[in-house]
Amino acid sequence: MADVFIYDALRTPRGRGKAGKGGLSAIHPQELLAQTLNTMAERRNLDKNLVEDVSIGCVTQTSEQGACIARTALIAAQWPEDVTGYTVNRFCGSGLEAVNGIAAKIGAGFLQAGIGGGVESMSRVPMGSDTQFLDAGNEKLRKRFFLVPQGISADLIATREGFSRADVDNYALHSQQKAARAIEEKRFGKSLFAVKADDGSLALDRDEHPRADTTLEGLAGLNAAFEKLGAMKVGYNGESLDQLALQIYPDTKAINHVHTGGNSSGIVDGAAVVLMGSKEWGTKAGQKPRARIRAIATAGAEPVIMLTAPAPASERALKQAGMTVKDIDLWEINEAFATVPMQTARKLGIDMDRVNVNGGAIALGHPLGATGAILLGTVLDELERSNKSTALVTLCIGGGMGIATIIERV
């Protein structure tokens, strides 16, 4: 396996994911991604003809995000016709999967250079537009077990781990505080660019979701987001969603619903791209590498509890790289729900002061298909800012999967 280098990473701000209200909501997702691709090319003075393939993560691949948004965005961006593109869906891990897919091709020698990234316009193509449940209505599968909504899975993890409402609210407050500090100190400035509207005016130049004035009292006043959903009766014998989940875990008597809109990831729009290539390509293209990819891995876990696979995915990546948890300076564990980084850190024995040091998706938002690529760029910037060496990015994924990537500065 040849070395795979990261030459740059770039992202849009994350706009509020509400139709007509967010700063990016007026922009077609193809155009949002096209602008990100073109800004990368301009920023790096990149000869676009030297990029061979583009892989883009997108979760809700319907309506404006349907067909193959990787290819249509390249066409919209007026890139050379022979630059190909393909779209991947590994749910919340899609953006990192797209990066890892291009990296694997470069490492194997099938590509010299490519771009991985992601896009999700949750204001224009709402989550769940393609299907209501993960099983897409497969009755045969439902007779084996029911894949409950992720919020119920998150509450089930919290119940089994003993995380209280105060615990997850405290985690959420720290995420907001860390993000506020990062924004004040302009830590996101290196990878973030200002997005323009179709008429050339400024659309958005900052992340819209963070709430720097968040307090524990305010968080405590929010209603549990998934309690009513958990009581919904959908089973063949009149079972509720909570009861269907607990059939897999009979030693747990009831689910304690602790997650709210304040300690779960925010609904936002966004796009990101990561430019990668071989060492020889960088020399030819006049590009200086910022990091190299040390390992990539995925892992599966029980699909009803669903969100516990970041730990085994991280363990596989560490083993592949010949590293241990203590060898990683910075961790980015996607904050789909507060319980995910909390459970992952507990499982692996990670010091929390190395986890999501600039906040996470609770504060900044989670544009599904783009988040993995965003996190990679965020942690690379932080490695350089803090003069650290190694980082691991991991995300939980619907249906009981996890994904992980280890990078090292050069």
Short mmCIF file of N, CA, C and O in Angstrom, two decimals, residues 209-295:
data_model
loop_
_atom_site.label_atom_id
_atom_site.label_comp_id
_atom_site.label_asym_id
_atom_site.label_seq_id
_atom_site.Cartn_x
_atom_site.Cartn_y
_atom_site.Cartn_z
N HIS A 209 -25.57 27.24 13.41
CA HIS A 209 -26.26 26.47 14.45
C HIS A 209 -25.78 26.71 15.88
O HIS A 209 -26.57 26.55 16.82
N PRO A 210 -24.52 27.04 16.14
CA PRO A 210 -24.05 27.17 17.53
C PRO A 210 -24.87 28.18 18.34
O PRO A 210 -25.31 29.22 17.82
N ARG A 211 -25.03 27.87 19.61
CA ARG A 211 -25.73 28.75 20.55
C ARG A 211 -24.79 29.01 21.73
O ARG A 211 -24.78 28.26 22.70
N ALA A 212 -24.04 30.08 21.63
CA ALA A 212 -23.03 30.39 22.65
C ALA A 212 -23.66 30.71 23.99
O ALA A 212 -22.99 30.63 25.03
N ASP A 213 -24.94 31.08 24.01
CA ASP A 213 -25.61 31.45 25.27
C ASP A 213 -26.30 30.25 25.94
O ASP A 213 -27.08 30.43 26.87
N THR A 214 -26.00 29.05 25.48
CA THR A 214 -26.61 27.84 26.06
C THR A 214 -26.26 27.74 27.55
O THR A 214 -25.13 27.99 27.96
N THR A 215 -27.26 27.36 28.34
CA THR A 215 -27.06 27.14 29.79
C THR A 215 -27.60 25.77 30.17
O THR A 215 -28.44 25.19 29.47
N LEU A 216 -27.14 25.26 31.30
CA LEU A 216 -27.67 23.99 31.81
C LEU A 216 -29.14 24.11 32.13
O LEU A 216 -29.92 23.17 31.91
N GLU A 217 -29.56 25.26 32.62
CA GLU A 217 -30.97 25.47 32.95
C GLU A 217 -31.83 25.39 31.68
O GLU A 217 -32.90 24.78 31.68
N GLY A 218 -31.33 26.01 30.62
CA GLY A 218 -32.07 25.96 29.36
C GLY A 218 -32.15 24.55 28.80
O GLY A 218 -33.20 24.12 28.31
N LEU A 219 -31.04 23.83 28.86
CA LEU A 219 -31.04 22.45 28.38
C LEU A 219 -31.98 21.57 29.20
O LEU A 219 -32.70 20.73 28.66
N ALA A 220 -31.97 21.77 30.50
CA ALA A 220 -32.81 20.96 31.39
C ALA A 220 -34.30 21.19 31.13
O ALA A 220 -35.12 20.32 31.43
N GLY A 221 -34.64 22.36 30.58
CA GLY A 221 -36.04 22.67 30.34
C GLY A 221 -36.61 22.08 29.06
O GLY A 221 -37.83 22.18 28.81
N LEU A 222 -35.77 21.43 28.25
CA LEU A 222 -36.25 20.84 26.99
C LEU A 222 -36.89 19.48 27.22
O LEU A 222 -36.44 18.71 28.07
N ASN A 223 -37.92 19.20 26.45
CA ASN A 223 -38.60 17.91 26.57
C ASN A 223 -37.78 16.81 25.90
O ASN A 223 -37.08 17.04 24.91
N ALA A 224 -37.90 15.60 26.43
CA ALA A 224 -37.27 14.44 25.80
C ALA A 224 -37.83 14.28 24.39
O ALA A 224 -39.04 14.21 24.19
N ALA A 225 -36.93 14.22 23.41
CA ALA A 225 -37.35 14.27 22.01
C ALA A 225 -37.97 12.98 21.51
O ALA A 225 -38.78 12.99 20.57
N PHE A 226 -37.64 11.84 22.15
CA PHE A 226 -38.04 10.55 21.57
C PHE A 226 -38.96 9.73 22.48
O PHE A 226 -39.22 8.57 22.18
N GLU A 227 -39.44 10.34 23.54
CA GLU A 227 -40.31 9.61 24.47
C GLU A 227 -41.65 9.25 23.83
O GLU A 227 -42.11 8.10 23.90
N LYS A 228 -42.28 10.22 23.18
CA LYS A 228 -43.56 9.94 22.51
C LYS A 228 -43.39 8.98 21.35
O LYS A 228 -44.23 8.11 21.12
N LEU A 229 -42.29 9.13 20.61
CA LEU A 229 -42.01 8.22 19.51
C LEU A 229 -41.82 6.80 20.04
O LEU A 229 -42.32 5.83 19.46
N GLY A 230 -41.13 6.68 21.16
CA GLY A 230 -40.91 5.37 21.74
C GLY A 230 -42.19 4.68 22.17
O GLY A 230 -42.27 3.45 22.20
N ALA A 231 -43.21 5.46 22.48
CA ALA A 231 -44.50 4.89 22.90
C ALA A 231 -45.39 4.54 21.73
O ALA A 231 -46.45 3.90 21.92
N MET A 232 -44.98 4.91 20.52
CA MET A 232 -45.80 4.63 19.33
C MET A 232 -45.90 3.13 19.09
O MET A 232 -44.90 2.43 19.06
N LYS A 233 -47.11 2.63 18.92
CA LYS A 233 -47.32 1.20 18.73
C LYS A 233 -47.29 0.86 17.24
O LYS A 233 -48.14 1.28 16.47
N VAL A 234 -46.29 0.09 16.85
CA VAL A 234 -46.11 -0.27 15.45
C VAL A 234 -45.91 -1.77 15.27
O VAL A 234 -45.87 -2.26 14.13
N GLY A 235 -45.76 -2.53 16.35
CA GLY A 235 -45.49 -3.96 16.26
C GLY A 235 -46.70 -4.76 15.85
O GLY A 235 -47.85 -4.30 15.94
N TYR A 236 -46.47 -5.99 15.40
CA TYR A 236 -47.57 -6.86 14.96
C TYR A 236 -48.52 -7.19 16.10
O TYR A 236 -49.70 -7.46 15.88
N ASN A 237 -48.03 -7.20 17.30
CA ASN A 237 -48.84 -7.52 18.47
C ASN A 237 -49.09 -6.31 19.35
O ASN A 237 -49.33 -6.43 20.55
N GLY A 238 -49.04 -5.15 18.72
CA GLY A 238 -49.32 -3.92 19.45
C GLY A 238 -48.15 -3.40 20.27
O GLY A 238 -48.33 -2.53 21.13
N GLU A 239 -46.92 -3.88 20.01
CA GLU A 239 -45.77 -3.41 20.77
C GLU A 239 -45.40 -1.98 20.35
O GLU A 239 -45.51 -1.60 19.19
N SER A 240 -44.91 -1.23 21.31
CA SER A 240 -44.38 0.10 21.02
C SER A 240 -42.95 -0.03 20.50
O SER A 240 -42.32 -1.09 20.61
N LEU A 241 -42.43 1.08 19.97
CA LEU A 241 -41.05 1.06 19.50
C LEU A 241 -40.08 0.78 20.65
O LEU A 241 -39.09 0.06 20.48
N ASP A 242 -40.36 1.34 21.81
CA ASP A 242 -39.52 1.03 22.97
C ASP A 242 -39.54 -0.47 23.27
O ASP A 242 -38.49 -1.08 23.51
N GLN A 243 -40.71 -1.06 23.27
CA GLN A 243 -40.82 -2.49 23.58
C GLN A 243 -40.13 -3.35 22.53
O GLN A 243 -39.50 -4.36 22.87
N LEU A 244 -40.20 -2.94 21.28
CA LEU A 244 -39.52 -3.69 20.22
C LEU A 244 -38.01 -3.64 20.42
O LEU A 244 -37.32 -4.65 20.22
N ALA A 245 -37.49 -2.49 20.81
CA ALA A 245 -36.05 -2.38 21.07
C ALA A 245 -35.66 -3.24 22.27
O ALA A 245 -34.62 -3.91 22.25
N LEU A 246 -36.48 -3.24 23.30
CA LEU A 246 -36.15 -3.96 24.52
C LEU A 246 -36.27 -5.48 24.37
O LEU A 246 -35.76 -6.23 25.22
N GLN A 247 -36.92 -5.93 23.30
CA GLN A 247 -36.95 -7.38 23.05
C GLN A 247 -35.54 -7.93 22.84
O GLN A 247 -35.27 -9.09 23.14
N ILE A 248 -34.65 -7.10 22.32
CA ILE A 248 -33.26 -7.52 22.11
C ILE A 248 -32.47 -7.43 23.41
O ILE A 248 -31.44 -8.09 23.57
N TYR A 249 -32.94 -6.63 24.34
CA TYR A 249 -32.23 -6.39 25.61
C TYR A 249 -33.19 -6.63 26.79
O TYR A 249 -33.58 -5.68 27.49
N PRO A 250 -33.60 -7.86 27.01
CA PRO A 250 -34.59 -8.15 28.05
C PRO A 250 -34.12 -7.83 29.47
O PRO A 250 -34.95 -7.71 30.37
N ASP A 251 -32.82 -7.67 29.67
CA ASP A 251 -32.32 -7.32 30.99
C ASP A 251 -32.52 -5.84 31.31
O ASP A 251 -32.31 -5.41 32.46
N THR A 252 -32.93 -5.05 30.31
CA THR A 252 -33.26 -3.64 30.53
C THR A 252 -34.78 -3.52 30.59
O THR A 252 -35.48 -3.89 29.65
N LYS A 253 -35.29 -3.01 31.69
CA LYS A 253 -36.74 -3.02 31.93
C LYS A 253 -37.48 -1.91 31.20
O LYS A 253 -38.61 -2.08 30.78
N ALA A 254 -36.85 -0.75 31.08
CA ALA A 254 -37.49 0.39 30.41
C ALA A 254 -36.41 1.33 29.91
O ALA A 254 -35.29 1.36 30.44
N ILE A 255 -36.73 2.09 28.87
CA ILE A 255 -35.78 3.04 28.31
C ILE A 255 -35.98 4.39 28.98
O ILE A 255 -37.09 4.92 29.05
N ASN A 256 -34.89 4.95 29.47
CA ASN A 256 -34.90 6.28 30.06
C ASN A 256 -34.59 7.28 28.95
O ASN A 256 -33.46 7.34 28.46
N HIS A 257 -35.58 8.05 28.54
CA HIS A 257 -35.41 8.96 27.40
C HIS A 257 -34.75 10.26 27.87
O HIS A 257 -35.37 11.09 28.54
N VAL A 258 -33.48 10.43 27.50
CA VAL A 258 -32.69 11.57 27.99
C VAL A 258 -32.29 12.54 26.88
O VAL A 258 -31.86 13.66 27.18
N HIS A 259 -32.40 12.13 25.62
CA HIS A 259 -31.93 13.01 24.55
C HIS A 259 -33.01 14.00 24.12
O HIS A 259 -34.20 13.65 24.03
N THR A 260 -32.56 15.20 23.84
CA THR A 260 -33.43 16.30 23.44
C THR A 260 -32.84 16.98 22.21
O THR A 260 -31.76 16.60 21.73
N GLY A 261 -33.51 18.01 21.74
CA GLY A 261 -32.94 18.79 20.66
C GLY A 261 -31.67 19.51 21.06
O GLY A 261 -30.88 19.92 20.21
N GLY A 262 -31.46 19.66 22.37
CA GLY A 262 -30.28 20.36 22.85
C GLY A 262 -29.05 19.51 23.04
O GLY A 262 -27.94 20.03 23.09
N ASN A 263 -29.23 18.19 23.18
CA ASN A 263 -28.06 17.32 23.35
C ASN A 263 -27.95 16.28 22.24
O ASN A 263 -27.31 15.25 22.41
N SER A 264 -28.58 16.60 21.11
CA SER A 264 -28.48 15.79 19.89
C SER A 264 -27.95 16.68 18.77
O SER A 264 -27.93 17.91 18.88
N SER A 265 -27.52 16.07 17.68
CA SER A 265 -26.92 16.84 16.59
C SER A 265 -27.95 17.74 15.91
O SER A 265 -29.13 17.42 15.82
N GLY A 266 -27.47 18.88 15.42
CA GLY A 266 -28.34 19.84 14.76
C GLY A 266 -28.56 19.51 13.30
O GLY A 266 -27.70 18.95 12.61
N ILE A 267 -29.73 19.89 12.79
CA ILE A 267 -30.10 19.69 11.39
C ILE A 267 -29.61 20.89 10.59
O ILE A 267 -30.05 22.03 10.80
N VAL A 268 -28.67 20.65 9.67
CA VAL A 268 -28.02 21.75 8.94
C VAL A 268 -27.75 21.34 7.49
O VAL A 268 -27.81 20.17 7.13
N ASP A 269 -27.40 22.34 6.69
CA ASP A 269 -26.93 22.14 5.32
C ASP A 269 -25.41 22.30 5.29
O ASP A 269 -24.85 23.08 6.08
N GLY A 270 -24.74 21.60 4.37
CA GLY A 270 -23.30 21.79 4.25
C GLY A 270 -22.67 20.89 3.21
O GLY A 270 -23.28 19.92 2.76
N ALA A 271 -21.45 21.23 2.84
CA ALA A 271 -20.67 20.43 1.88
C ALA A 271 -19.20 20.54 2.25
O ALA A 271 -18.76 21.52 2.87
N ALA A 272 -18.43 19.52 1.85
CA ALA A 272 -17.00 19.51 2.14
C ALA A 272 -16.28 18.65 1.11
O ALA A 272 -16.87 17.70 0.57
N VAL A 273 -15.01 18.96 0.85
CA VAL A 273 -14.18 18.16 -0.05
C VAL A 273 -12.78 18.02 0.53
O VAL A 273 -12.29 18.91 1.24
N VAL A 274 -12.14 16.90 0.22
CA VAL A 274 -10.77 16.62 0.66
C VAL A 274 -9.97 16.19 -0.57
O VAL A 274 -10.33 15.24 -1.25
N LEU A 275 -8.89 16.90 -0.84
CA LEU A 275 -8.03 16.61 -1.99
C LEU A 275 -6.91 15.67 -1.56
O LEU A 275 -6.17 15.96 -0.62
N MET A 276 -6.78 14.53 -2.24
CA MET A 276 -5.79 13.51 -1.90
C MET A 276 -5.02 13.08 -3.14
O MET A 276 -5.51 13.18 -4.25
N GLY A 277 -3.82 12.57 -2.91
CA GLY A 277 -3.03 12.08 -4.03
C GLY A 277 -1.78 11.37 -3.54
O GLY A 277 -1.46 11.35 -2.35
N SER A 278 -1.07 10.79 -4.48
CA SER A 278 0.20 10.14 -4.19
C SER A 278 1.28 11.21 -4.03
O SER A 278 1.09 12.38 -4.36
N LYS A 279 2.44 10.79 -3.53
CA LYS A 279 3.57 11.70 -3.38
C LYS A 279 4.02 12.21 -4.75
O LYS A 279 4.28 13.40 -4.94
N GLU A 280 4.07 11.29 -5.72
CA GLU A 280 4.52 11.66 -7.07
C GLU A 280 3.56 12.65 -7.71
O GLU A 280 3.99 13.59 -8.40
N TRP A 281 2.26 12.45 -7.47
CA TRP A 281 1.27 13.37 -8.03
C TRP A 281 1.46 14.76 -7.46
O TRP A 281 1.39 15.76 -8.19
N GLY A 282 1.69 14.85 -6.14
CA GLY A 282 1.89 16.15 -5.52
C GLY A 282 3.05 16.91 -6.13
O GLY A 282 2.98 18.13 -6.35
N THR A 283 4.13 16.20 -6.39
CA THR A 283 5.30 16.83 -7.01
C THR A 283 4.94 17.35 -8.40
O THR A 283 5.27 18.49 -8.77
N LYS A 284 4.24 16.52 -9.18
CA LYS A 284 3.85 16.90 -10.53
C LYS A 284 2.89 18.08 -10.53
O LYS A 284 2.99 18.99 -11.37
N ALA A 285 1.94 18.07 -9.57
CA ALA A 285 0.89 19.09 -9.54
C ALA A 285 1.31 20.34 -8.77
O ALA A 285 0.54 21.31 -8.72
N GLY A 286 2.51 20.33 -8.20
CA GLY A 286 2.96 21.48 -7.43
C GLY A 286 2.20 21.67 -6.14
O GLY A 286 1.98 22.81 -5.70
N GLN A 287 1.81 20.56 -5.51
CA GLN A 287 1.01 20.61 -4.29
C GLN A 287 1.82 20.08 -3.11
O GLN A 287 2.48 19.05 -3.21
N LYS A 288 1.73 20.77 -1.98
CA LYS A 288 2.43 20.36 -0.77
C LYS A 288 1.47 19.63 0.16
O LYS A 288 0.40 20.16 0.50
N PRO A 289 1.80 18.41 0.59
CA PRO A 289 0.87 17.66 1.44
C PRO A 289 0.81 18.22 2.87
O PRO A 289 1.78 18.78 3.38
N ARG A 290 -0.35 18.04 3.48
CA ARG A 290 -0.55 18.46 4.87
C ARG A 290 -0.56 17.27 5.83
O ARG A 290 -0.22 17.41 7.01
N ALA A 291 -0.98 16.11 5.35
CA ALA A 291 -1.05 14.92 6.21
C ALA A 291 -1.08 13.69 5.34
O ALA A 291 -1.27 13.77 4.12
N ARG A 292 -0.87 12.54 5.98
CA ARG A 292 -1.06 11.28 5.26
C ARG A 292 -2.05 10.42 6.03
O ARG A 292 -2.20 10.55 7.24
N ILE A 293 -2.72 9.55 5.29
CA ILE A 293 -3.70 8.65 5.90
C ILE A 293 -2.98 7.39 6.36
O ILE A 293 -2.34 6.70 5.57
N ARG A 294 -3.09 7.11 7.66
CA ARG A 294 -2.42 5.95 8.24
C ARG A 294 -3.27 4.69 8.19
O ARG A 294 -2.75 3.58 8.04
N ALA A 295 -4.60 4.82 8.35
CA ALA A 295 -5.46 3.64 8.40
C ALA A 295 -6.90 4.03 8.14
O ALA A 295 -7.32 5.16 8.45
#
